[in-house]
mmCIF file of C-alpha atoms in Angstrom:
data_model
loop_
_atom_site.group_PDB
_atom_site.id
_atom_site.type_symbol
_atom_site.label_atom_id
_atom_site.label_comp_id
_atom_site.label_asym_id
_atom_site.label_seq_id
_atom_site.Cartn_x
_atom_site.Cartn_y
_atom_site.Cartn_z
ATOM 1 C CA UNK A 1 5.690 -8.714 14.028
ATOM 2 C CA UNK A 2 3.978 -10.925 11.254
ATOM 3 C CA UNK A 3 3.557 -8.680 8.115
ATOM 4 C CA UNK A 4 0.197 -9.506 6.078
ATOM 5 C CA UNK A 5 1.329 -9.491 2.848
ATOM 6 C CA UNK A 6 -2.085 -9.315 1.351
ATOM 7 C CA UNK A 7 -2.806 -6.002 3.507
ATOM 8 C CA UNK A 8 0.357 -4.680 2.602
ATOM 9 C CA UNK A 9 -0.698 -5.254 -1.141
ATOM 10 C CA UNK A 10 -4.411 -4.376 -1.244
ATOM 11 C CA UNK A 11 -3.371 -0.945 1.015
ATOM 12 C CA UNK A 12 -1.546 0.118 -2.063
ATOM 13 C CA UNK A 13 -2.973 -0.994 -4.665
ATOM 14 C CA UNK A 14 -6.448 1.302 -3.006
ATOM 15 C CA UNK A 15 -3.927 4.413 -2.572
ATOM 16 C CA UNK A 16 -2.806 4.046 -6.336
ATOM 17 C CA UNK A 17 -6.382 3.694 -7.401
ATOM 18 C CA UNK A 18 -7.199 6.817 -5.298
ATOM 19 C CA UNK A 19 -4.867 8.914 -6.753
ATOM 20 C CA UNK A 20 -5.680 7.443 -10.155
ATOM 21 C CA UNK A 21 -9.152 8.524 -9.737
ATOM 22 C CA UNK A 22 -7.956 12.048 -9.070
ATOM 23 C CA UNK A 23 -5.791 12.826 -12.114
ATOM 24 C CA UNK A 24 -8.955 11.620 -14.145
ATOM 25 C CA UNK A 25 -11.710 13.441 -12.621
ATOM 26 C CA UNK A 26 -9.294 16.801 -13.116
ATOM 27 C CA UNK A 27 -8.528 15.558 -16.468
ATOM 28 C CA UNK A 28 -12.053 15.576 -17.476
ATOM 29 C CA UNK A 29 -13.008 18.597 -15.522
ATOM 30 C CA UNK A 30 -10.694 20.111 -17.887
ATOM 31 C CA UNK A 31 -11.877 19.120 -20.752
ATOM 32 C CA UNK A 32 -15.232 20.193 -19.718
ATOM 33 C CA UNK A 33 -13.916 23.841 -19.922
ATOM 34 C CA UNK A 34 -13.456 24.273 -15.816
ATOM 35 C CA UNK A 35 -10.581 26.071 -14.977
ATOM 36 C CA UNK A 36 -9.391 23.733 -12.179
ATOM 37 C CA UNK A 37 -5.515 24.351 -12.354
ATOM 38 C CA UNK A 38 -5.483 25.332 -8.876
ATOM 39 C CA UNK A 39 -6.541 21.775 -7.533
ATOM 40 C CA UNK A 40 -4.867 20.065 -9.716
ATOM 41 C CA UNK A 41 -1.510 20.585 -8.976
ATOM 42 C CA UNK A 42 1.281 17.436 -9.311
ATOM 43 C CA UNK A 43 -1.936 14.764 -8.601
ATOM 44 C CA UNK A 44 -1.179 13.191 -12.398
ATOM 45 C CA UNK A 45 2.416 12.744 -11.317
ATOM 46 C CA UNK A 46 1.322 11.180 -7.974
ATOM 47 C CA UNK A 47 -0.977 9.368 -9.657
ATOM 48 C CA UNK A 48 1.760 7.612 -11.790
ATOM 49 C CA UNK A 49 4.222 7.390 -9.463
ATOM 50 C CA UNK A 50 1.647 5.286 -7.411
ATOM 51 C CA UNK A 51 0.488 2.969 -9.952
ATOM 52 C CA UNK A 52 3.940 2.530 -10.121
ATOM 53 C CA UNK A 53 4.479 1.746 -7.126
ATOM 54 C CA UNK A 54 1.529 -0.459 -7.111
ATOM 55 C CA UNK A 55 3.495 -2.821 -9.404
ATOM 56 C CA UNK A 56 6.311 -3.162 -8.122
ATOM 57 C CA UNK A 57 4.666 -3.820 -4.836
ATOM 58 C CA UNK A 58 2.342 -6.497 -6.163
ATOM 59 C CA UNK A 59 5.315 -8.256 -8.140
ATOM 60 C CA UNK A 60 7.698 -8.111 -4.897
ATOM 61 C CA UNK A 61 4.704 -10.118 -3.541
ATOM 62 C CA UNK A 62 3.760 -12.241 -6.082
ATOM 63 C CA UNK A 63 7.338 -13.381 -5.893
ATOM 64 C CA UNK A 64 7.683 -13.697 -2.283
ATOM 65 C CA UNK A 65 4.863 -15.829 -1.587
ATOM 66 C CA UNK A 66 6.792 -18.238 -3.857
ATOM 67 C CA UNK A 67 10.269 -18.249 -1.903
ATOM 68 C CA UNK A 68 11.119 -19.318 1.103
ATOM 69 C CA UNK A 69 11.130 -17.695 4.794
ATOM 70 C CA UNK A 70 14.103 -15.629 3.942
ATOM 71 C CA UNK A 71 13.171 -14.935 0.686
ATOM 72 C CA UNK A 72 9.271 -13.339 2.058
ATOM 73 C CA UNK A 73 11.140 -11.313 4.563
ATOM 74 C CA UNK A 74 13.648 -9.542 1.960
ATOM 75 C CA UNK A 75 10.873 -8.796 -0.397
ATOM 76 C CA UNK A 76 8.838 -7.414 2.929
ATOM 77 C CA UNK A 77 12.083 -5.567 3.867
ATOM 78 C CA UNK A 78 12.797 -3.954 0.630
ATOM 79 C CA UNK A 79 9.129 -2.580 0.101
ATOM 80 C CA UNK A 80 8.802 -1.360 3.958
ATOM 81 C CA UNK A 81 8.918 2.134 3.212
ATOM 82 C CA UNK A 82 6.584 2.281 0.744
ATOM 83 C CA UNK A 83 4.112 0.147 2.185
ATOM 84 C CA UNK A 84 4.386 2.674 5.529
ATOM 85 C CA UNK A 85 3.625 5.754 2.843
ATOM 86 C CA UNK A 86 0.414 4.477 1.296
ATOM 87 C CA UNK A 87 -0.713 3.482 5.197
ATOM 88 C CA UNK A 88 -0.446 6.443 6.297
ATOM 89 C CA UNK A 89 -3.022 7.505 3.664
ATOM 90 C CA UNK A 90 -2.420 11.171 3.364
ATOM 91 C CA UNK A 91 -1.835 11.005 0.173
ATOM 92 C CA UNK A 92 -5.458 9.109 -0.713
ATOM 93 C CA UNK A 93 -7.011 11.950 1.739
ATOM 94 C CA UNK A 94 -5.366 14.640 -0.286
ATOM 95 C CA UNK A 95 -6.273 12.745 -3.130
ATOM 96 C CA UNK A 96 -10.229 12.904 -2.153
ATOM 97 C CA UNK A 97 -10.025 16.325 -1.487
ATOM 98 C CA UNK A 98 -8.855 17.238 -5.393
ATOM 99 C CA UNK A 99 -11.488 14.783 -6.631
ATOM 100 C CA UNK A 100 -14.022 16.679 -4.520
ATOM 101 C CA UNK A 101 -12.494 20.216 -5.339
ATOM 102 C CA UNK A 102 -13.048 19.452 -9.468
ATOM 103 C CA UNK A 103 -16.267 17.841 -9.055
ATOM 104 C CA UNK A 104 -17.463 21.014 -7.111
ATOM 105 C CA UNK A 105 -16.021 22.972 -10.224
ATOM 106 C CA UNK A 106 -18.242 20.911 -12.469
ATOM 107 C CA UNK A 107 -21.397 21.337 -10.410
ATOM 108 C CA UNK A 108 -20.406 25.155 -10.502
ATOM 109 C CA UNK A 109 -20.012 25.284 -14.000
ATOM 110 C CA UNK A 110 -23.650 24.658 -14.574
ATOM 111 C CA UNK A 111 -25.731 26.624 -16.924
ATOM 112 C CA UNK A 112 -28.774 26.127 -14.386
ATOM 113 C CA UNK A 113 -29.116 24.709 -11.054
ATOM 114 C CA UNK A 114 -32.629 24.031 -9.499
ATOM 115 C CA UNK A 115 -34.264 21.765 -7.256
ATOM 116 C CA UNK A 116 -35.873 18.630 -9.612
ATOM 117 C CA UNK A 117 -39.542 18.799 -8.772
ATOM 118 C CA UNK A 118 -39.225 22.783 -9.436
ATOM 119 C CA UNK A 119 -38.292 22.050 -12.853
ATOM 120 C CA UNK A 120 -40.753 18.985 -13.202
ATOM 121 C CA UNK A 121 -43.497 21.169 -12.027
ATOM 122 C CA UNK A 122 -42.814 24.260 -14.444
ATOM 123 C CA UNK A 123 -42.936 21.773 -17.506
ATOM 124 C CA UNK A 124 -46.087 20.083 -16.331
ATOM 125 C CA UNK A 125 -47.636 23.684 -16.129
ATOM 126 C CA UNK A 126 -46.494 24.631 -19.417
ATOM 127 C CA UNK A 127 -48.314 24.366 -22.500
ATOM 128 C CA UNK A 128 -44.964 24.466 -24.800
ATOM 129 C CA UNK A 129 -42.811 22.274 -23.603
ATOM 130 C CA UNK A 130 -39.826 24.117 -25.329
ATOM 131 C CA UNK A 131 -40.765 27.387 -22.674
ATOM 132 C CA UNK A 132 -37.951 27.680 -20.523
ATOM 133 C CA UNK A 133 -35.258 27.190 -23.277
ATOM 134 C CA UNK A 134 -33.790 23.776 -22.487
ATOM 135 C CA UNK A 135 -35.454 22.140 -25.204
ATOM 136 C CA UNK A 136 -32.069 21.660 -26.984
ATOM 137 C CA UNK A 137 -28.679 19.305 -26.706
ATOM 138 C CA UNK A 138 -26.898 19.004 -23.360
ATOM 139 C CA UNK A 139 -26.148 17.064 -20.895
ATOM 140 C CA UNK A 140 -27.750 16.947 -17.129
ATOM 141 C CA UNK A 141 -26.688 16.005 -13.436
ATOM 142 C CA UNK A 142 -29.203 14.367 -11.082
ATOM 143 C CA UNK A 143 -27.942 14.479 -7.710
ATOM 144 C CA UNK A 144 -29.510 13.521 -4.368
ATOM 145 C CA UNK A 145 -28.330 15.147 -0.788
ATOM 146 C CA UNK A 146 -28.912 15.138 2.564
ATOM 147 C CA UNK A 147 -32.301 16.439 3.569
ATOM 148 C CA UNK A 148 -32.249 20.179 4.725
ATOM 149 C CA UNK A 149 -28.717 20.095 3.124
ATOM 150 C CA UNK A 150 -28.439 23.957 1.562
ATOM 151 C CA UNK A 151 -24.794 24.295 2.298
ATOM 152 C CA UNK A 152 -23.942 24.612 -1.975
ATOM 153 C CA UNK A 153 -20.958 21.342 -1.317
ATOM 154 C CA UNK A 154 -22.275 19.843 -4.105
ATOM 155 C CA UNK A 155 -19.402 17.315 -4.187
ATOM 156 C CA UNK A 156 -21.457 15.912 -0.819
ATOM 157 C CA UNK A 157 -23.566 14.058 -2.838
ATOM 158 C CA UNK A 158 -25.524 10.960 -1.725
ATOM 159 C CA UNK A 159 -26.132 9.435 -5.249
ATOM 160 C CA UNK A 160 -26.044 10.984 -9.235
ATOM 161 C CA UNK A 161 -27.132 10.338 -12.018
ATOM 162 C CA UNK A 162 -25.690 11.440 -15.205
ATOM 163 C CA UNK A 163 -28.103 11.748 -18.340
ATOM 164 C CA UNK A 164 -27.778 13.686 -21.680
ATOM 165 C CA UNK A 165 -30.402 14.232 -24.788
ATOM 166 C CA UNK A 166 -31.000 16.258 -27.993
ATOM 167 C CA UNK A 167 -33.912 17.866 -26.070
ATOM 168 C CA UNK A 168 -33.317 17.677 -22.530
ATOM 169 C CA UNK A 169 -36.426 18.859 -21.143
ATOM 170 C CA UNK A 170 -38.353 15.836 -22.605
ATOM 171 C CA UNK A 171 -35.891 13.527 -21.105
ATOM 172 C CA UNK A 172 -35.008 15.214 -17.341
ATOM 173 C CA UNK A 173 -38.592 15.366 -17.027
ATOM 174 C CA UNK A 174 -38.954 11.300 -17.948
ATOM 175 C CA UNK A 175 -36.036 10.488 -15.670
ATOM 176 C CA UNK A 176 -37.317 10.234 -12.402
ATOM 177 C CA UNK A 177 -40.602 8.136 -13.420
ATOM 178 C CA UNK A 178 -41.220 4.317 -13.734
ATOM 179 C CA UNK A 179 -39.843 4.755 -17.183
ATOM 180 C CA UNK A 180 -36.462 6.477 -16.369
ATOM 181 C CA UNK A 181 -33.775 6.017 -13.897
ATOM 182 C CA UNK A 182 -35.184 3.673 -11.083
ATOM 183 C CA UNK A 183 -32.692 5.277 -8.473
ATOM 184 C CA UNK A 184 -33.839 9.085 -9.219
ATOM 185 C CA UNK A 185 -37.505 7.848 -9.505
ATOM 186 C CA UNK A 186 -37.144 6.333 -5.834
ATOM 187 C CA UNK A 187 -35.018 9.642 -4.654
ATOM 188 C CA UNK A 188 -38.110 11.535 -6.295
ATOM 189 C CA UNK A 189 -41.306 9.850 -4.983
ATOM 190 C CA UNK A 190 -40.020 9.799 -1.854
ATOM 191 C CA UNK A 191 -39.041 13.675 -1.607
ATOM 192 C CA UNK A 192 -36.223 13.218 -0.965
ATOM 193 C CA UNK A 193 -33.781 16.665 -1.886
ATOM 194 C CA UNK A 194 -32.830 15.833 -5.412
ATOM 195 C CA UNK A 195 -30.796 18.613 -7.428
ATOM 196 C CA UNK A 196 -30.773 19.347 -10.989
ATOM 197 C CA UNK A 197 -27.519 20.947 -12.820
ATOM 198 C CA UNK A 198 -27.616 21.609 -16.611
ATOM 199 C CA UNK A 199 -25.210 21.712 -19.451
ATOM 200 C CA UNK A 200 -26.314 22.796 -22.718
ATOM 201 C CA UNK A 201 -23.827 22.030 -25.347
ATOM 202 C CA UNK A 202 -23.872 21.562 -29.389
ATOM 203 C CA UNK A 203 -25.388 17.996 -30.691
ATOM 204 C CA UNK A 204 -21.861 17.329 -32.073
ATOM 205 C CA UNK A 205 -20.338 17.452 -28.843
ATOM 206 C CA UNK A 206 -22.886 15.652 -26.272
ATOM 207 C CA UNK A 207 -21.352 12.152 -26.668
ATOM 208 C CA UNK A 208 -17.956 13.457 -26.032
ATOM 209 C CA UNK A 209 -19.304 15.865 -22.964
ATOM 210 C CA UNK A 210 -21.556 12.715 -21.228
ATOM 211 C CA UNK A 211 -18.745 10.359 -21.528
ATOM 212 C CA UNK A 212 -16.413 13.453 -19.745
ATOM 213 C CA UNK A 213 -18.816 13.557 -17.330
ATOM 214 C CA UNK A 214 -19.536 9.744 -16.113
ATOM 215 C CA UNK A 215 -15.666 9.842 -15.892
ATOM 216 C CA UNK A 216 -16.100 12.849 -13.544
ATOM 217 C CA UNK A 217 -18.679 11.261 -11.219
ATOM 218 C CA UNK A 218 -17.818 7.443 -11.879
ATOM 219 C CA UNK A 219 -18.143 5.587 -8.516
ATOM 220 C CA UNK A 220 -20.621 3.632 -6.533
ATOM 221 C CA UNK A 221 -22.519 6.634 -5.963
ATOM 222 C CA UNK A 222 -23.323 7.094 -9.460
ATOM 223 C CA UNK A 223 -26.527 5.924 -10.715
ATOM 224 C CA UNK A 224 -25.872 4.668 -14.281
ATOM 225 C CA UNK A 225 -25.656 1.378 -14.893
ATOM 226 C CA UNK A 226 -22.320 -0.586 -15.108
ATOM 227 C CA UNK A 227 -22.568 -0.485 -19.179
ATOM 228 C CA UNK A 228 -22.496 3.375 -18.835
ATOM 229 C CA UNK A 229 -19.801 3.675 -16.023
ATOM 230 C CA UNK A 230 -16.318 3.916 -17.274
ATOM 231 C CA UNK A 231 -15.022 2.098 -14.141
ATOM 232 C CA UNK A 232 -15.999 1.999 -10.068
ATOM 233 C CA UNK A 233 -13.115 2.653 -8.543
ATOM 234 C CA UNK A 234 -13.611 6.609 -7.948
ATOM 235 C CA UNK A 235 -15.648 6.757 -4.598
ATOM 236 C CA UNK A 236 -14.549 3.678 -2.621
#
């Protein structure tokens, strides 16, 4: 049978990128402060032993679509068995379920956790803007879900966005309008069920903790534009 060496190439150059996506969402779920040693387990060595694999893949290609006949099918025959392993694909589903499993411990690690347009509608009520104590440095998580969706898998997400100010309840509350975040201001007007998760944090740290966290959550779910995303390769 005719082996397409472009498949064979693309398959694992997706399973490396999976697992590479893994190690860095537990990485910066980490650094966050979430304990998340018990899904992380040898993914950073998978991870590397992938990308390694990747390579030497991709060059046993790139070389064999330069020889001859008998040249392809040594290069083919030499990388057989690790072309079968990434196919098979477990280990970009097990992969998937740690990058889930950490972003879940993220979500969890939340200071506060409220449906948007409850939060929205307590600030519009209150005289002092500064009432309900999140009128301070931190970073924020906009996340839409499934309608009717109260099962608490935050990982399940449809879309997020990621967002971060010196006084966060001036800027959540400005996100999902014309002048914020088109995507949350759509999710919003249209009612649909858009979550809110906070994390307050010292002003000397929010760069460091917004940049940890579009890391977490990069992918082409998230929300933030391509200047703010660190990469897309975490959700395909």
């Amino acid at each position: 049978m005719a082996v397409n060496l472009k498949n064979v190439k693309d398959t694992v150059n997706l399973a490396a990128e999976v697992l590479g996506a893994a190690a860095a969402v537990i990485e910066g779920a980490k650094q966050l402060g979430v304990d998340v040693d018990a899904v992380g387990g040898a993914v950073k060595d998978a991870a590397g032993g992938a990308a390694n694999g990747a390579r030497v893949v991709a060059d046993g290609i790139g070389k064999g679509f330069g020889a001859a006949a008998d040249g392809v099918g040594a290069a083919v025959g030499a990388l057989g068995g690790a072309a079968k392993a990434f196919q098979d694909s477990r280990e970009a589903a097990e992969a998937r379920k740690k990058i889930n499993a950490a972003r879940q411990s993220i979500f969890e690690g939340a200071s506060t956790v409220m449906p948007l347009h409850k939060f929205v509608c307590q600030q519009d009520k209150a005289a002092d803007a500064a009432f309900n104590g999140f009128d301070m440095p931190g970073c924020y998580l906009i996340a839409k879900y499934q309608k009717g969706d109260h099962d608490k898998n935050y990982s399940d997400y449809l879309g997020i966005y990621v967002g971060s100010s010196e006084h966060m309840s001036e800027d959540i509350v400005s996100t999902p309008t014309r002048q914020g975040d088109p995507d949350v201001y759509a999710d919003y007007k249209y009612h649909q069920n858009v979550m809110l998760f906070v994390f307050p944090c010292e002003l000397k740290d929010l760069e460091e903790r917004r940049d940890l966290l579009l890391r977490s959550f990069d992918g082409k779910r998230l929300y933030n534009d391509a200047d703010a995303s660190l990469g897309r390769w975490g959700d395909r």
